[in-house]
Tab-separated table of C-alpha atoms and ligand atoms in Angstrom:
chain	number	residue	atom	x	y	z
A	30	ILE	CA	41.635	50.120	81.408
A	31	CYS	CA	45.036	52.104	80.787
A	32	SER	CA	46.780	47.796	81.691
A	33	TRP	CA	45.309	47.459	78.687
A	34	ARG	CA	48.566	46.966	76.432
A	35	GLY	CA	49.615	49.380	74.290
A	36	ALA	CA	46.479	50.950	74.178
A	37	VAL	CA	45.824	54.752	73.792
A	38	ILE	CA	44.055	56.672	75.884
A	39	GLU	CA	44.219	60.773	75.421
A	40	PRO	CA	41.996	62.269	78.213
A	41	ASP	CA	43.000	65.253	77.402
A	42	GLN	CA	40.560	64.622	74.002
A	43	SER	CA	37.389	66.549	74.077
A	44	THR	CA	34.127	65.029	72.523
A	45	GLU	CA	32.226	67.631	73.329
A	46	PRO	CA	28.811	66.567	74.382
A	47	PRO	CA	25.873	67.463	71.885
A	48	SER	CA	24.811	70.036	73.546
A	49	SER	CA	27.893	72.845	73.367
A	50	LYS	CA	28.047	70.840	68.787
A	51	ILE	CA	25.400	73.294	68.155
A	52	THR	CA	27.051	75.410	66.712
A	53	GLU	CA	28.653	73.288	64.236
A	54	LEU	CA	24.511	72.355	62.690
A	55	GLU	CA	24.703	70.985	59.332
A	56	LYS	CA	28.019	71.667	59.087
A	57	PRO	CA	29.554	68.668	57.193
A	58	SER	CA	32.904	67.145	57.426
A	59	SER	CA	33.653	67.458	53.975
A	60	VAL	CA	36.795	66.388	52.595
A	61	GLU	CA	38.658	69.707	52.531
A	62	ALA	CA	42.301	67.980	52.814
A	63	GLU	CA	42.029	66.121	50.107
A	64	ASP	CA	40.632	68.768	48.213
A	65	GLN	CA	44.502	70.797	48.569
A	66	LYS	CA	46.585	67.686	47.631
A	67	GLU	CA	47.097	66.431	44.193
A	68	PRO	CA	44.138	63.742	42.771
A	69	VAL	CA	45.728	60.337	42.924
A	70	PRO	CA	45.174	58.819	40.068
A	71	ILE	CA	42.203	56.059	39.213
A	72	ASN	CA	44.091	52.673	38.357
A	73	GLU	CA	43.278	49.652	36.564
A	74	ARG	CA	41.041	48.225	38.723
A	75	GLN	CA	39.741	51.145	40.072
A	76	LEU	CA	37.412	51.221	36.886
A	77	ALA	CA	36.408	47.667	36.628
A	78	VAL	CA	34.700	48.326	39.657
A	79	ILE	CA	33.771	51.829	38.238
A	80	GLU	CA	32.246	49.412	35.262
A	81	ALA	CA	30.918	47.259	37.683
A	82	PHE	CA	29.053	49.530	39.797
A	83	ARG	CA	27.400	51.353	36.193
A	84	HIS	CA	25.885	47.852	34.944
A	85	ALA	CA	24.721	47.234	38.210
A	86	TRP	CA	23.727	50.835	38.623
A	87	LYS	CA	21.846	50.015	35.198
A	88	GLY	CA	19.378	46.709	35.998
A	89	TYR	CA	18.910	48.799	39.479
A	90	LYS	CA	18.088	51.758	37.396
A	91	ASP	CA	16.307	49.906	34.641
A	92	PHE	CA	14.227	47.670	36.814
A	93	ALA	CA	14.247	48.518	39.777
A	94	TRP	CA	14.704	52.270	40.134
A	95	GLY	CA	13.447	53.702	43.611
A	96	HIS	CA	12.462	50.017	45.147
A	97	ASP	CA	13.983	48.334	47.206
A	98	GLU	CA	16.291	45.820	45.501
A	99	LEU	CA	16.557	44.649	41.857
A	100	LYS	CA	15.439	40.583	41.080
A	101	PRO	CA	17.907	41.202	37.667
A	102	LEU	CA	17.101	38.248	36.500
A	103	SER	CA	12.838	38.923	36.310
A	104	LYS	CA	13.857	42.624	35.623
A	105	SER	CA	11.585	43.460	38.217
A	106	TYR	CA	12.294	44.251	41.922
A	107	SER	CA	11.561	43.664	45.623
A	108	GLU	CA	10.362	45.809	48.285
A	109	TRP	CA	11.244	45.179	51.977
A	110	PHE	CA	10.560	48.480	53.436
A	111	GLY	CA	9.897	50.407	50.098
A	112	LEU	CA	11.999	53.212	50.469
A	113	GLY	CA	14.812	52.509	48.103
A	114	LEU	CA	17.316	50.921	49.897
A	115	THR	CA	19.688	50.668	46.868
A	116	LEU	CA	19.461	53.440	45.711
A	117	ILE	CA	19.922	55.521	49.320
A	118	ASP	CA	22.933	52.464	50.186
A	119	ALA	CA	24.537	53.358	46.939
A	120	LEU	CA	24.541	56.990	46.984
A	121	ASP	CA	27.622	57.583	48.914
A	122	THR	CA	29.271	55.205	46.927
A	123	MET	CA	28.594	56.488	43.737
A	124	TRP	CA	30.156	60.329	44.807
A	125	ILE	CA	33.472	57.822	46.381
A	126	LEU	CA	33.586	56.458	42.730
A	127	GLY	CA	32.779	59.898	41.618
A	128	LEU	CA	29.680	58.995	39.611
A	129	LYS	CA	28.247	62.748	39.491
A	130	GLU	CA	25.566	62.301	37.147
A	131	GLU	CA	24.147	59.507	38.651
A	132	PHE	CA	24.245	60.262	41.930
A	133	GLU	CA	22.805	63.757	40.636
A	134	GLU	CA	20.172	61.354	39.300
A	135	ALA	CA	19.529	59.794	42.612
A	136	ARG	CA	19.697	63.184	45.009
A	137	LYS	CA	17.127	64.042	42.751
A	138	TRP	CA	14.705	60.765	43.248
A	139	VAL	CA	16.078	61.691	47.573
A	140	ALA	CA	14.274	65.028	47.294
A	141	ASN	CA	11.601	64.502	44.886
A	142	ASP	CA	10.450	61.063	46.204
A	143	LEU	CA	11.919	59.499	49.513
A	144	VAL	CA	8.923	59.931	52.077
A	145	PHE	CA	9.367	58.753	55.287
A	146	ASP	CA	5.544	59.511	56.451
A	147	LYS	CA	4.356	55.642	55.191
A	148	ASN	CA	2.301	53.182	57.575
A	149	VAL	CA	5.464	50.273	56.622
A	150	ASP	CA	7.176	48.491	58.775
A	151	VAL	CA	10.769	48.845	59.005
A	152	ASN	CA	14.250	47.039	60.973
A	153	LEU	CA	15.234	49.119	62.901
A	154	PHE	CA	18.819	48.158	62.399
A	155	GLU	CA	18.137	47.749	59.365
A	156	SER	CA	16.923	50.515	58.217
A	157	THR	CA	19.599	52.282	60.777
A	158	ILE	CA	22.678	51.081	59.254
A	159	ARG	CA	21.273	51.474	55.693
A	160	ILE	CA	18.904	54.164	55.549
A	161	LEU	CA	20.418	56.857	58.782
A	162	GLY	CA	24.095	55.747	58.010
A	163	GLY	CA	23.917	55.586	53.960
A	164	LEU	CA	22.300	59.643	54.188
A	165	LEU	CA	24.909	60.356	57.297
A	166	SER	CA	27.402	59.988	54.969
A	167	THR	CA	26.441	60.928	52.238
A	168	TYR	CA	25.412	64.583	53.979
A	169	HIS	CA	29.257	64.657	55.137
A	170	LEU	CA	30.495	63.396	51.581
A	171	SER	CA	28.502	66.012	49.781
A	172	GLY	CA	27.713	68.747	52.295
A	173	ASP	CA	24.358	68.899	50.827
A	174	SER	CA	22.309	69.566	53.453
A	175	LEU	CA	18.842	67.763	51.839
A	176	PHE	CA	20.654	64.451	53.101
A	177	LEU	CA	20.812	65.517	57.046
A	178	GLU	CA	17.207	66.530	56.628
A	179	LYS	CA	15.811	63.202	55.252
A	180	ALA	CA	18.012	61.842	58.009
A	181	LYS	CA	16.662	63.421	60.980
A	182	ASP	CA	12.897	62.224	59.585
A	183	ILE	CA	14.225	59.086	59.698
A	184	GLY	CA	16.051	59.262	62.860
A	185	ASN	CA	13.267	60.784	64.639
A	186	ARG	CA	10.515	58.140	62.934
A	187	LEU	CA	12.522	55.246	64.504
A	188	MET	CA	12.971	56.742	68.228
A	189	PRO	CA	9.552	54.766	69.083
A	190	ALA	CA	11.378	51.339	68.541
A	191	PHE	CA	12.864	52.642	72.403
A	192	LYS	CA	9.814	52.881	74.328
A	193	THR	CA	10.278	49.667	75.810
A	194	PRO	CA	10.170	48.205	79.655
A	195	SER	CA	13.386	47.659	79.581
A	196	LYS	CA	15.016	50.778	77.283
A	197	ILE	CA	15.893	47.651	74.984
A	198	PRO	CA	14.449	48.443	71.146
A	199	TYR	CA	12.032	46.633	69.607
A	200	SER	CA	13.349	44.600	66.714
A	201	ASP	CA	10.494	46.660	64.227
A	202	VAL	CA	8.945	49.906	64.474
A	203	ASN	CA	5.961	51.448	62.181
A	204	ILE	CA	7.622	55.052	60.898
A	205	GLY	CA	4.113	56.325	59.978
A	206	ARG	CA	2.391	55.066	62.955
A	207	GLY	CA	4.953	55.802	65.589
A	208	THR	CA	4.901	52.244	66.824
A	209	ALA	CA	7.206	49.442	67.525
A	210	HIS	CA	6.518	46.005	68.636
A	211	PRO	CA	8.985	43.011	68.739
A	212	PRO	CA	8.634	40.290	65.741
A	213	ARG	CA	5.055	37.883	66.402
A	214	TRP	CA	6.611	35.128	67.940
A	215	THR	CA	8.882	36.551	70.209
A	216	SER	CA	9.897	39.385	72.373
A	217	ASP	CA	13.039	39.362	71.969
A	218	SER	CA	15.867	41.375	70.051
A	219	THR	CA	18.729	40.943	68.320
A	220	VAL	CA	21.671	41.504	70.322
A	221	ALA	CA	23.823	42.568	67.568
A	222	GLU	CA	21.384	45.669	66.642
A	223	VAL	CA	20.228	46.188	69.332
A	224	THR	CA	24.032	47.287	69.762
A	225	SER	CA	25.528	48.131	66.536
A	226	ILE	CA	23.278	51.303	65.413
A	227	GLN	CA	24.550	53.252	67.903
A	228	LEU	CA	27.411	54.816	65.381
A	229	GLU	CA	24.642	56.181	63.640
A	230	PHE	CA	22.346	58.399	66.504
A	231	ARG	CA	25.210	59.142	67.917
A	232	GLU	CA	26.366	61.582	65.175
A	233	LEU	CA	22.342	62.065	64.618
A	234	SER	CA	22.482	63.557	67.520
A	235	ARG	CA	26.113	65.660	67.152
A	236	LEU	CA	24.828	66.889	64.363
A	237	THR	CA	21.254	67.850	65.263
A	238	GLY	CA	21.930	69.244	69.094
A	239	ASP	CA	19.372	66.815	70.106
A	240	GLU	CA	21.007	64.359	72.739
A	241	LYS	CA	18.089	62.458	72.280
A	242	PHE	CA	19.460	59.922	70.051
A	243	GLN	CA	22.615	59.504	71.347
A	244	LYS	CA	21.234	59.082	75.127
A	245	ALA	CA	18.827	56.298	74.307
A	246	VAL	CA	22.058	54.691	71.879
A	247	ASP	CA	24.502	54.282	75.004
A	248	GLU	CA	21.809	52.853	77.597
A	249	VAL	CA	21.778	50.442	75.309
A	250	MET	CA	25.788	50.341	75.503
A	251	LYS	CA	25.992	51.152	79.255
A	252	HIS	CA	22.990	47.963	80.636
A	253	VAL	CA	24.595	45.136	78.231
A	254	HIS	CA	28.368	46.594	79.543
A	255	THR	CA	26.819	44.961	83.251
A	256	LEU	CA	24.900	42.242	82.134
A	257	SER	CA	25.483	38.683	83.547
A	258	GLY	CA	25.664	35.814	80.717
A	259	LYS	CA	28.603	36.936	78.892
A	260	ASN	CA	31.334	33.799	78.355
A	261	ASP	CA	34.873	35.649	78.731
A	262	GLY	CA	33.286	38.982	77.128
A	263	LEU	CA	31.507	36.851	74.513
A	264	VAL	CA	27.601	37.443	74.122
A	265	PRO	CA	24.495	35.223	73.686
A	266	MET	CA	23.058	36.133	70.396
A	267	PHE	CA	19.037	37.684	72.151
A	268	ILE	CA	18.035	40.204	74.662
A	269	ASN	CA	14.868	40.563	76.099
A	270	THR	CA	12.506	43.767	75.954
A	271	ASN	CA	10.990	43.010	79.108
A	272	SER	CA	13.415	41.527	81.725
A	273	GLY	CA	16.593	43.538	79.640
A	274	GLN	CA	18.135	40.444	80.354
A	275	PHE	CA	19.720	38.146	77.842
A	276	THR	CA	18.235	34.978	76.773
A	277	HIS	CA	18.627	32.085	74.700
A	278	LEU	CA	22.262	31.638	76.948
A	279	GLY	CA	25.515	29.277	76.312
A	280	VAL	CA	25.767	29.727	72.713
A	281	TYR	CA	28.446	32.017	71.778
A	282	THR	CA	29.083	33.151	67.892
A	283	LEU	CA	31.244	35.858	66.050
A	284	GLY	CA	28.973	35.150	63.266
A	285	ALA	CA	24.829	36.457	62.657
A	286	ARG	CA	23.405	38.128	65.411
A	287	ALA	CA	25.969	38.588	67.356
A	288	ASP	CA	28.462	39.317	64.720
A	289	SER	CA	28.590	43.744	64.718
A	290	TYR	CA	28.197	44.052	68.773
A	291	TYR	CA	32.169	43.927	68.755
A	292	GLU	CA	33.072	45.349	65.558
A	293	TYR	CA	30.700	47.985	67.080
A	294	LEU	CA	32.258	48.308	70.430
A	295	LEU	CA	35.755	49.600	68.712
A	296	LYS	CA	34.523	52.053	66.542
A	297	GLN	CA	32.565	53.845	69.061
A	298	TRP	CA	35.407	54.049	71.252
A	299	ILE	CA	36.779	55.653	68.146
A	300	GLN	CA	34.119	57.527	66.585
A	301	GLY	CA	34.103	59.146	70.556
A	302	GLY	CA	37.499	60.427	71.088
A	303	LYS	CA	38.691	56.998	72.410
A	304	LYS	CA	37.774	58.307	75.979
A	305	GLU	CA	34.975	55.690	76.361
A	306	ASN	CA	36.353	52.945	78.622
A	307	GLU	CA	33.881	50.827	79.043
A	308	LEU	CA	33.306	50.029	75.174
A	309	LEU	CA	36.929	49.685	74.833
A	310	GLU	CA	37.260	47.512	77.910
A	311	ASP	CA	34.382	45.216	76.433
A	312	TYR	CA	35.953	45.308	73.507
A	313	MET	CA	39.316	44.169	74.511
A	314	ARG	CA	38.155	41.701	76.876
A	315	ALA	CA	35.680	39.217	74.395
A	316	ILE	CA	38.717	39.313	71.599
A	317	GLU	CA	40.405	37.527	74.987
A	318	GLY	CA	37.736	35.256	74.934
A	319	VAL	CA	37.006	35.223	70.834
A	320	LYS	CA	40.698	33.762	71.884
A	321	LYS	CA	40.147	31.527	74.858
A	322	HIS	CA	37.115	29.653	73.242
A	323	LEU	CA	36.108	30.104	69.512
A	324	LEU	CA	39.974	30.115	67.483
A	325	GLN	CA	40.543	26.649	66.070
A	326	ARG	CA	43.378	25.350	63.096
A	327	SER	CA	42.092	23.284	60.440
A	328	GLU	CA	43.479	20.890	58.434
A	329	PRO	CA	45.693	20.342	56.268
A	330	LYS	CA	46.693	24.172	56.324
A	331	LYS	CA	45.994	24.742	59.883
A	332	LEU	CA	44.472	27.913	59.213
A	333	THR	CA	43.407	29.407	62.674
A	334	PHE	CA	39.531	30.156	62.569
A	335	VAL	CA	36.424	31.661	64.954
A	336	GLY	CA	34.408	28.711	65.152
A	337	GLU	CA	30.880	28.437	68.100
A	338	LEU	CA	30.571	27.276	71.284
A	339	ALA	CA	26.801	25.865	72.226
A	340	HIS	CA	26.680	24.826	75.836
A	341	GLY	CA	30.376	23.839	76.026
A	342	HIS	CA	30.767	21.894	72.701
A	343	PHE	CA	33.030	24.202	70.015
A	344	SER	CA	31.608	23.722	66.368
A	345	ALA	CA	33.655	24.365	63.002
A	346	LYS	CA	31.065	26.031	61.814
A	347	MET	CA	32.708	30.069	60.808
A	348	ASP	CA	29.531	32.102	59.310
A	349	HIS	CA	31.456	34.590	56.154
A	350	LEU	CA	29.633	36.977	58.821
A	351	VAL	CA	32.694	36.537	60.494
A	352	CYS	CA	35.639	37.898	58.209
A	353	PHE	CA	34.435	41.351	59.130
A	354	LEU	CA	36.804	40.760	62.050
A	355	PRO	CA	39.663	40.366	60.956
A	356	GLY	CA	39.601	43.926	59.837
A	357	THR	CA	37.832	45.572	62.872
A	358	LEU	CA	41.251	43.411	64.790
A	359	ALA	CA	43.199	45.745	62.178
A	360	LEU	CA	41.642	48.638	62.959
A	361	GLY	CA	41.711	48.398	67.040
A	362	ALA	CA	45.702	47.465	66.347
A	363	HIS	CA	45.690	50.776	63.937
A	364	ASN	CA	44.593	52.468	67.080
A	365	GLY	CA	47.352	51.714	69.162
A	366	LEU	CA	46.019	48.186	71.112
A	367	ALA	CA	47.724	44.968	71.568
A	368	ALA	CA	50.070	44.475	68.671
A	369	ASP	CA	48.550	40.413	68.553
A	370	HIS	CA	45.644	41.623	67.092
A	371	MET	CA	47.338	42.994	63.803
A	372	LYS	CA	48.873	39.008	64.074
A	373	LEU	CA	45.839	37.658	64.903
A	374	ALA	CA	44.279	39.605	61.695
A	375	GLU	CA	46.578	38.320	59.484
A	376	THR	CA	45.738	34.879	59.906
A	377	LEU	CA	42.232	34.967	59.942
A	378	ILE	CA	42.414	37.257	56.565
A	379	GLU	CA	44.348	34.575	54.936
A	380	THR	CA	41.139	32.125	55.931
A	381	CYS	CA	39.173	34.293	54.575
A	382	TYR	CA	40.295	34.055	51.511
A	383	GLN	CA	40.682	30.964	51.267
A	384	MET	CA	37.544	30.503	51.718
A	385	TYR	CA	36.764	31.688	48.099
A	386	ALA	CA	40.049	30.301	46.576
A	387	GLN	CA	39.173	26.610	47.924
A	388	VAL	CA	35.656	26.613	46.398
A	389	GLU	CA	35.369	25.667	42.487
A	390	THR	CA	33.954	28.952	41.246
A	391	GLY	CA	35.878	30.868	43.692
A	392	LEU	CA	33.449	32.545	45.752
A	393	SER	CA	32.982	32.178	49.502
A	394	PRO	CA	29.511	30.192	50.943
A	395	GLU	CA	27.474	32.135	53.248
A	396	ILE	CA	28.388	28.704	56.029
A	397	VAL	CA	31.335	26.683	55.980
A	398	HIS	CA	33.268	23.449	58.673
A	399	PHE	CA	36.824	23.281	59.296
A	400	ASN	CA	37.811	20.017	59.171
A	401	LEU	CA	39.807	19.305	62.217
A	402	HIS	CA	41.481	16.559	61.698
A	403	ALA	CA	43.385	15.869	58.146
A	404	GLN	CA	42.118	13.546	56.244
A	405	LYS	CA	43.433	11.858	52.406
A	406	GLY	CA	41.896	14.032	49.849
A	407	HIS	CA	39.844	16.579	51.943
A	408	LYS	CA	40.176	20.412	51.799
A	409	ASP	CA	40.336	22.658	55.167
A	410	VAL	CA	36.878	23.498	54.027
A	411	GLU	CA	33.547	21.736	53.969
A	412	ILE	CA	30.534	23.383	52.743
A	413	LYS	CA	26.876	21.311	53.476
A	414	PRO	CA	24.490	21.672	51.026
A	415	ALA	CA	22.176	23.992	52.658
A	416	ASP	CA	25.105	26.966	53.313
A	417	ARG	CA	26.339	26.882	49.379
A	418	HIS	CA	25.108	30.324	48.158
A	419	ASN	CA	26.554	33.477	47.773
A	420	LEU	CA	24.401	36.864	48.638
A	421	LEU	CA	27.938	38.963	47.792
A	422	ARG	CA	28.525	39.833	50.351
A	423	PRO	CA	31.496	42.728	51.733
A	424	GLU	CA	32.584	41.077	54.607
A	425	THR	CA	36.261	39.783	53.293
A	426	VAL	CA	36.796	42.870	51.071
A	427	GLU	CA	35.973	44.793	53.735
A	428	SER	CA	38.758	43.217	55.774
A	429	LEU	CA	41.213	43.580	52.643
A	430	PHE	CA	40.750	47.072	52.801
A	431	TYR	CA	40.957	47.560	55.961
A	432	MET	CA	44.548	45.360	55.640
A	433	TYR	CA	46.133	46.624	52.905
A	434	ARG	CA	45.287	50.451	54.429
A	435	PHE	CA	47.276	49.292	57.208
A	436	THR	CA	50.625	46.810	56.012
A	437	GLY	CA	50.309	47.835	52.434
A	438	ASP	CA	51.326	43.600	50.971
A	439	LYS	CA	50.031	43.624	47.732
A	440	LYS	CA	49.029	40.219	48.056
A	441	TYR	CA	45.815	41.782	49.527
A	442	GLN	CA	45.000	43.766	46.271
A	443	ASP	CA	45.210	40.488	44.348
A	444	TRP	CA	43.257	38.649	46.699
A	445	GLY	CA	40.263	41.017	46.321
A	446	TRP	CA	41.179	41.261	42.586
A	447	GLU	CA	40.213	37.410	41.890
A	448	ILE	CA	37.379	37.593	43.995
A	449	LEU	CA	36.281	40.935	41.522
A	450	GLN	CA	37.003	38.702	38.797
A	451	ASN	CA	34.908	35.424	40.298
A	452	PHE	CA	31.924	37.702	41.272
A	453	ASN	CA	32.218	39.625	36.850
A	454	ARG	CA	32.162	35.400	35.799
A	455	TYR	CA	29.572	33.936	38.021
A	456	THR	CA	27.440	36.792	39.647
A	457	ARG	CA	26.934	38.789	37.226
A	458	VAL	CA	23.447	39.144	34.649
A	459	PRO	CA	23.853	40.895	31.382
A	460	THR	CA	20.973	43.010	31.115
A	461	GLY	CA	22.753	44.913	34.122
A	462	GLY	CA	22.868	43.993	38.126
A	463	TYR	CA	24.315	41.040	40.204
A	464	THR	CA	22.992	38.479	41.430
A	465	SER	CA	22.750	36.096	44.540
A	466	ILE	CA	23.283	32.655	43.711
A	467	ASN	CA	22.459	29.148	45.309
A	468	ASN	CA	25.836	27.313	44.970
A	469	VAL	CA	29.194	28.342	44.584
A	470	GLN	CA	30.543	24.685	43.768
A	471	ASN	CA	29.101	24.546	40.699
A	472	PRO	CA	30.716	26.380	38.112
A	473	SER	CA	28.703	25.552	34.904
A	474	ASN	CA	24.926	26.713	37.219
A	475	PRO	CA	25.685	28.266	40.138
A	476	GLU	CA	21.285	28.933	40.346
A	477	PRO	CA	21.499	32.695	40.356
A	478	ARG	CA	18.778	33.419	42.626
A	479	ASP	CA	17.711	37.061	40.891
A	480	LYS	CA	18.449	39.499	43.992
A	481	MET	CA	20.840	42.032	44.509
A	482	GLU	CA	21.312	42.640	47.733
A	483	SER	CA	21.650	46.618	48.349
A	484	PHE	CA	24.642	45.771	50.772
A	485	PHE	CA	26.642	44.910	46.892
A	486	LEU	CA	26.540	48.967	45.930
A	487	GLY	CA	26.453	49.965	49.849
A	488	GLU	CA	29.718	48.586	50.539
A	489	THR	CA	31.400	45.395	48.198
A	490	LEU	CA	31.619	47.426	45.962
A	491	LYS	CA	33.042	50.152	47.337
A	492	TYR	CA	35.487	48.309	50.035
A	493	MET	CA	36.547	47.028	46.952
A	494	PHE	CA	36.923	50.166	45.158
A	495	LEU	CA	39.272	51.608	47.902
A	496	LEU	CA	41.225	48.264	48.226
A	497	PHE	CA	42.592	48.870	44.840
A	498	SER	CA	43.354	52.774	45.793
A	499	ASP	CA	46.628	53.817	47.306
A	500	ASP	CA	45.334	57.214	47.689
A	501	ILE	CA	44.520	56.974	51.786
A	502	ASP	CA	43.127	60.070	51.603
A	503	LEU	CA	40.469	58.943	49.612
A	504	ILE	CA	38.179	58.682	52.683
A	505	ASN	CA	41.117	58.863	55.484
A	506	LEU	CA	40.720	56.084	57.986
A	507	ASP	CA	42.470	58.135	61.068
A	508	LYS	CA	39.490	60.245	59.804
A	509	TYR	CA	36.612	58.510	59.170
A	510	ILE	CA	35.554	55.080	61.146
A	511	PHE	CA	33.091	52.839	58.348
A	512	ASN	CA	29.558	52.315	59.869
A	513	THR	CA	28.400	48.648	58.943
A	514	GLU	CA	27.145	49.263	56.403
A	515	ALA	CA	30.890	50.698	54.815
A	516	HIS	CA	29.146	54.124	55.444
A	517	PRO	CA	32.329	56.708	56.220
A	518	LEU	CA	31.219	58.750	59.322
A	519	PRO	CA	33.251	61.374	61.379
A	520	ILE	CA	35.641	60.373	63.808
A	521	TRP	CA	34.381	63.597	66.603
A	522	VAL	CA	38.236	63.869	67.356
A	523	PRO	CA	40.297	62.919	64.252
A	524	ALA	CA	44.799	61.612	64.836
B	615	LIG	C1	24.364	44.397	55.939
B	615	LIG	O1	23.762	45.137	55.998
B	615	LIG	C2	26.206	44.458	56.513
B	615	LIG	O2	27.366	44.770	56.728
B	615	LIG	C3	25.601	43.683	58.286
B	615	LIG	O3	26.273	44.187	59.749
B	615	LIG	C4	25.732	42.378	58.103
B	615	LIG	N1	25.505	41.679	57.032
B	615	LIG	C5	24.748	42.538	55.987
B	615	LIG	C6	26.493	42.349	54.446
B	615	LIG	O4	27.053	41.083	54.746
């Protein structure tokens, strides 16, 4: 593994196994170091994020309090798991933005009203990244053991998902009954889902001293490491819970259903003190696979983008979800991996920005198709009618945050600022909240969808606030690793 160019591998760094960590039980990482230095004042752009958060929160509080998602136009709510998803996803954002009053009020709800003993089916991945991840990071930031207790409760209730013939978890768990099952139409699980729950369960083991959580998720990674059906490190999108084999072979994407597999390879390696070599090996191989099979340049601006491969045929389609990649590549480069990863990150974040800038509202659609051949009057980015919605997703601002932290180049802050203003222009609902829209190409009627996804508060606004900050200790990236829902968890052996 040392042959990977530039990889920093420090074998003497020890990441203690969870069982020997019991002395640290319930000891949060908190924000000690940051407390001792002069506070960095909040700037105008950060204040604008706080204002946006407060506006979103007002809608949630007035019309959807304690429910999963706000429907800001109909002034009501929608339920997915019935677990106050937006409230939990937003807890650590409030902490980071310094919204003490709002945080205290939300804490009361968690203490008095959040009950997991409910006959309800939840998606293992979604509830892990949003609920377990949100509770764990809030515990670390606040030091309040309430959040750890709740994290333990939901963590235990999700464990039945791993009782499958292959130990590849089912997609759904009934957290009240303790039963789990795949979706009705298949016994497959999604690859990204079963490989992007590891940061959270591993941290739960470290905090509780109970190895079972880490064992279950590590086993999934070890199994996937050995599987055939990969293409130069790129993975298919589905895996069977009975056989443990990949299914629907031959289709490779860094978008939906595969995206965070790649993100979590790197992040687990960093979380664990850069010693789990198989994770690094799989990550490095996958990035080589991306370069070999999925990278192309568009016309006329020659933007480098990540397309898809289906049975040997290249498609110039890129999900907005893929825009997590520049940030992940930059994080890897910051941690000593190949310098050309940073170069690639720089070219890809420019592309992600263009997915906003080339569109009438200045907001990216869910999916774009890039033009491979120059045609008069055509931009790089084409949008199909079915793909022109925007769900307030975070991936581009997430990557802008990493790029700014690692380069200090203010253009990344300026790009994020443009995006925030366009969210305000086209998605803000006057009575409170922000809404997904159906048509990013129509500034006079972007067609509001009447839904504010929980990740708008959990991720998008949090990454904006961090992007605009010049305080590298505001969630120091050598001490924390963000889960895929933007919940920071401690690195076990900080740099
Ligand atoms: C979030 O739940 C997470 O970021 C996940 O990794 C991808 N989808 C949404 C945001 O787009």
